[in-house]
């Protein structure tokens, strides 16, 4: 192996190096028993981020109009609390926030079961903390989803 290959494998990461050696990781969600594509498969990142932006926009709007005295700086602080409540209520009851419903996504427990209220609370609190949400596994599930045994799927 020459130095260019070593540097290339270091830059591309351990997964790319393992795949070059013949390791088959399968598709995202295979280890969870989910289909590769279509309804019930792992939600794509673009739609998940889109749903997050829709939900955050709604939370900013609600906090600006109702809680902050129409002060934009204060609205940002209140929006985090509104986001927590929105996530708790909607994911804990119907399994999706308004943004997820618009983009045809749902949060379910591993195995396709409805997410219980304690697990929805854990997921929502970890999501608001942010750091667990940006630490992903190979299925692109954030740490908040892994710890609450949840998965975001297409509907």
mmCIF file of C-alpha atoms in Angstrom:
data_model
loop_
_atom_site.group_PDB
_atom_site.id
_atom_site.type_symbol
_atom_site.label_atom_id
_atom_site.label_comp_id
_atom_site.label_asym_id
_atom_site.label_seq_id
_atom_site.Cartn_x
_atom_site.Cartn_y
_atom_site.Cartn_z
ATOM 1 C CA UNK A 1 0.000 0.000 0.000
ATOM 2 C CA UNK A 2 1.461 3.341 -0.949
ATOM 3 C CA UNK A 3 1.083 6.563 1.044
ATOM 4 C CA UNK A 4 -1.716 7.878 -1.193
ATOM 5 C CA UNK A 5 -3.920 4.874 -0.399
ATOM 6 C CA UNK A 6 -3.239 5.224 3.325
ATOM 7 C CA UNK A 7 -4.081 8.928 3.253
ATOM 8 C CA UNK A 8 -7.168 8.266 1.112
ATOM 9 C CA UNK A 9 -8.477 5.664 3.545
ATOM 10 C CA UNK A 10 -7.820 7.999 6.472
ATOM 11 C CA UNK A 11 -9.730 10.846 4.794
ATOM 12 C CA UNK A 12 -12.662 8.710 3.675
ATOM 13 C CA UNK A 13 -13.072 7.056 7.047
ATOM 14 C CA UNK A 14 -13.076 3.538 8.436
ATOM 15 C CA UNK A 15 -16.270 2.482 6.656
ATOM 16 C CA UNK A 16 -14.840 3.202 3.195
ATOM 17 C CA UNK A 17 -11.634 1.370 4.101
ATOM 18 C CA UNK A 18 -13.615 -1.646 5.356
ATOM 19 C CA UNK A 19 -15.774 -1.663 2.204
ATOM 20 C CA UNK A 20 -12.617 -1.673 0.072
ATOM 21 C CA UNK A 21 -11.559 -4.797 1.966
ATOM 22 C CA UNK A 22 -14.874 -6.481 1.078
ATOM 23 C CA UNK A 23 -16.989 -5.897 4.200
ATOM 24 C CA UNK A 24 -20.713 -5.640 3.371
ATOM 25 C CA UNK A 25 -22.584 -3.316 5.730
ATOM 26 C CA UNK A 26 -25.941 -3.689 4.002
ATOM 27 C CA UNK A 27 -28.400 -0.832 3.643
ATOM 28 C CA UNK A 28 -29.492 1.662 6.297
ATOM 29 C CA UNK A 29 -32.078 0.055 8.559
ATOM 30 C CA UNK A 30 -31.311 -3.545 7.613
ATOM 31 C CA UNK A 31 -30.145 -4.355 11.132
ATOM 32 C CA UNK A 32 -33.445 -2.987 12.458
ATOM 33 C CA UNK A 33 -35.513 -5.174 10.132
ATOM 34 C CA UNK A 34 -36.716 -2.232 8.033
ATOM 35 C CA UNK A 35 -37.178 -2.270 4.257
ATOM 36 C CA UNK A 36 -34.499 -0.717 2.068
ATOM 37 C CA UNK A 37 -36.852 1.837 0.490
ATOM 38 C CA UNK A 38 -40.457 2.972 0.473
ATOM 39 C CA UNK A 39 -42.870 3.137 3.423
ATOM 40 C CA UNK A 40 -41.357 1.900 6.669
ATOM 41 C CA UNK A 41 -37.758 2.508 5.590
ATOM 42 C CA UNK A 42 -35.342 4.839 7.382
ATOM 43 C CA UNK A 43 -36.293 8.467 6.764
ATOM 44 C CA UNK A 44 -33.835 10.319 4.534
ATOM 45 C CA UNK A 45 -31.763 13.056 6.155
ATOM 46 C CA UNK A 46 -33.054 15.799 3.841
ATOM 47 C CA UNK A 47 -36.666 15.226 4.839
ATOM 48 C CA UNK A 48 -35.725 14.964 8.501
ATOM 49 C CA UNK A 49 -33.887 18.288 8.388
ATOM 50 C CA UNK A 50 -36.793 19.804 6.438
ATOM 51 C CA UNK A 51 -39.229 18.661 9.131
ATOM 52 C CA UNK A 52 -36.959 20.093 11.817
ATOM 53 C CA UNK A 53 -36.863 23.488 10.072
ATOM 54 C CA UNK A 54 -40.659 23.518 9.688
ATOM 55 C CA UNK A 55 -41.125 22.665 13.366
ATOM 56 C CA UNK A 56 -38.543 25.231 14.491
ATOM 57 C CA UNK A 57 -40.222 27.905 12.361
ATOM 58 C CA UNK A 58 -43.594 27.116 13.941
ATOM 59 C CA UNK A 59 -42.053 27.272 17.414
ATOM 60 C CA UNK A 60 -40.425 30.628 16.669
ATOM 61 C CA UNK A 61 -43.737 31.965 15.362
ATOM 62 C CA UNK A 62 -45.671 30.799 18.436
ATOM 63 C CA UNK A 63 -43.066 32.080 20.866
ATOM 64 C CA UNK A 64 -42.813 35.455 19.084
ATOM 65 C CA UNK A 65 -46.576 35.947 18.903
ATOM 66 C CA UNK A 66 -47.592 34.622 22.314
ATOM 67 C CA UNK A 67 -44.705 34.467 24.770
ATOM 68 C CA UNK A 68 -41.976 37.007 24.031
ATOM 69 C CA UNK A 69 -43.882 40.281 23.953
ATOM 70 C CA UNK A 70 -42.939 40.507 20.260
ATOM 71 C CA UNK A 71 -39.245 40.676 21.078
ATOM 72 C CA UNK A 72 -37.285 38.608 18.535
ATOM 73 C CA UNK A 73 -34.322 37.968 20.846
ATOM 74 C CA UNK A 74 -36.537 36.674 23.640
ATOM 75 C CA UNK A 75 -38.566 34.611 21.158
ATOM 76 C CA UNK A 76 -35.540 32.434 20.387
ATOM 77 C CA UNK A 77 -35.226 31.440 24.027
ATOM 78 C CA UNK A 78 -38.927 30.662 24.356
ATOM 79 C CA UNK A 79 -38.881 28.732 21.076
ATOM 80 C CA UNK A 80 -36.727 26.029 22.672
ATOM 81 C CA UNK A 81 -39.322 25.448 25.386
ATOM 82 C CA UNK A 82 -42.143 25.496 22.816
ATOM 83 C CA UNK A 83 -40.168 22.991 20.717
ATOM 84 C CA UNK A 84 -39.818 20.673 23.728
ATOM 85 C CA UNK A 85 -43.547 20.830 24.453
ATOM 86 C CA UNK A 86 -44.420 20.373 20.765
ATOM 87 C CA UNK A 87 -42.185 17.319 20.514
ATOM 88 C CA UNK A 88 -43.481 15.808 23.760
ATOM 89 C CA UNK A 89 -47.140 16.238 22.855
ATOM 90 C CA UNK A 90 -47.041 15.295 19.181
ATOM 91 C CA UNK A 91 -44.454 12.500 19.172
ATOM 92 C CA UNK A 92 -45.905 11.119 22.393
ATOM 93 C CA UNK A 93 -49.429 10.955 20.959
ATOM 94 C CA UNK A 94 -49.479 10.697 17.146
ATOM 95 C CA UNK A 95 -45.826 9.800 16.574
ATOM 96 C CA UNK A 96 -44.977 12.848 14.464
ATOM 97 C CA UNK A 97 -44.506 16.588 14.754
ATOM 98 C CA UNK A 98 -46.306 18.893 12.286
ATOM 99 C CA UNK A 99 -43.161 19.085 10.149
ATOM 100 C CA UNK A 100 -42.851 15.309 10.075
ATOM 101 C CA UNK A 101 -46.519 14.954 9.144
ATOM 102 C CA UNK A 102 -46.100 17.404 6.252
ATOM 103 C CA UNK A 103 -43.071 15.517 4.953
ATOM 104 C CA UNK A 104 -44.637 12.090 5.564
ATOM 105 C CA UNK A 105 -42.365 10.898 8.349
ATOM 106 C CA UNK A 106 -43.100 9.221 11.663
ATOM 107 C CA UNK A 107 -41.214 8.319 14.836
ATOM 108 C CA UNK A 108 -41.786 4.753 15.985
ATOM 109 C CA UNK A 109 -40.156 2.438 18.459
ATOM 110 C CA UNK A 110 -37.779 -0.257 17.281
ATOM 111 C CA UNK A 111 -39.853 -3.065 15.838
ATOM 112 C CA UNK A 112 -42.464 -0.648 14.478
ATOM 113 C CA UNK A 113 -44.380 -0.268 17.730
ATOM 114 C CA UNK A 114 -45.759 3.039 18.974
ATOM 115 C CA UNK A 115 -43.250 5.018 21.031
ATOM 116 C CA UNK A 116 -44.273 4.976 24.698
ATOM 117 C CA UNK A 117 -44.648 8.246 26.585
ATOM 118 C CA UNK A 118 -41.533 7.787 28.782
ATOM 119 C CA UNK A 119 -39.432 7.048 25.686
ATOM 120 C CA UNK A 120 -40.960 10.062 23.891
ATOM 121 C CA UNK A 121 -40.024 12.236 26.892
ATOM 122 C CA UNK A 122 -36.443 10.912 26.877
ATOM 123 C CA UNK A 123 -36.166 11.437 23.109
ATOM 124 C CA UNK A 124 -37.539 14.990 23.271
ATOM 125 C CA UNK A 125 -35.291 16.076 26.135
ATOM 126 C CA UNK A 126 -32.202 14.682 24.406
ATOM 127 C CA UNK A 127 -33.251 16.341 21.143
ATOM 128 C CA UNK A 128 -33.466 19.745 22.833
ATOM 129 C CA UNK A 129 -29.977 19.241 24.299
ATOM 130 C CA UNK A 130 -28.842 19.002 20.602
ATOM 131 C CA UNK A 131 -25.521 17.159 21.045
ATOM 132 C CA UNK A 132 -27.082 13.659 21.185
ATOM 133 C CA UNK A 133 -29.024 14.470 18.019
ATOM 134 C CA UNK A 134 -25.897 15.124 15.968
ATOM 135 C CA UNK A 135 -24.071 11.936 17.001
ATOM 136 C CA UNK A 136 -25.225 9.359 14.436
ATOM 137 C CA UNK A 137 -24.800 5.655 13.930
ATOM 138 C CA UNK A 138 -24.509 3.840 10.606
ATOM 139 C CA UNK A 139 -28.311 3.902 10.203
ATOM 140 C CA UNK A 140 -28.215 7.735 10.575
ATOM 141 C CA UNK A 141 -30.073 7.482 13.871
ATOM 142 C CA UNK A 142 -29.080 10.121 16.379
ATOM 143 C CA UNK A 143 -28.061 9.193 19.884
ATOM 144 C CA UNK A 144 -31.416 10.578 21.080
ATOM 145 C CA UNK A 145 -33.181 7.957 18.917
ATOM 146 C CA UNK A 146 -30.842 5.130 19.936
ATOM 147 C CA UNK A 147 -31.224 5.793 23.663
ATOM 148 C CA UNK A 148 -35.012 5.994 23.397
ATOM 149 C CA UNK A 149 -35.116 2.937 21.065
ATOM 150 C CA UNK A 150 -36.817 5.016 18.365
ATOM 151 C CA UNK A 151 -36.409 5.271 14.616
ATOM 152 C CA UNK A 152 -37.671 7.828 12.101
ATOM 153 C CA UNK A 153 -39.334 6.176 9.132
ATOM 154 C CA UNK A 154 -41.093 7.139 5.921
ATOM 155 C CA UNK A 155 -44.859 6.847 5.895
#
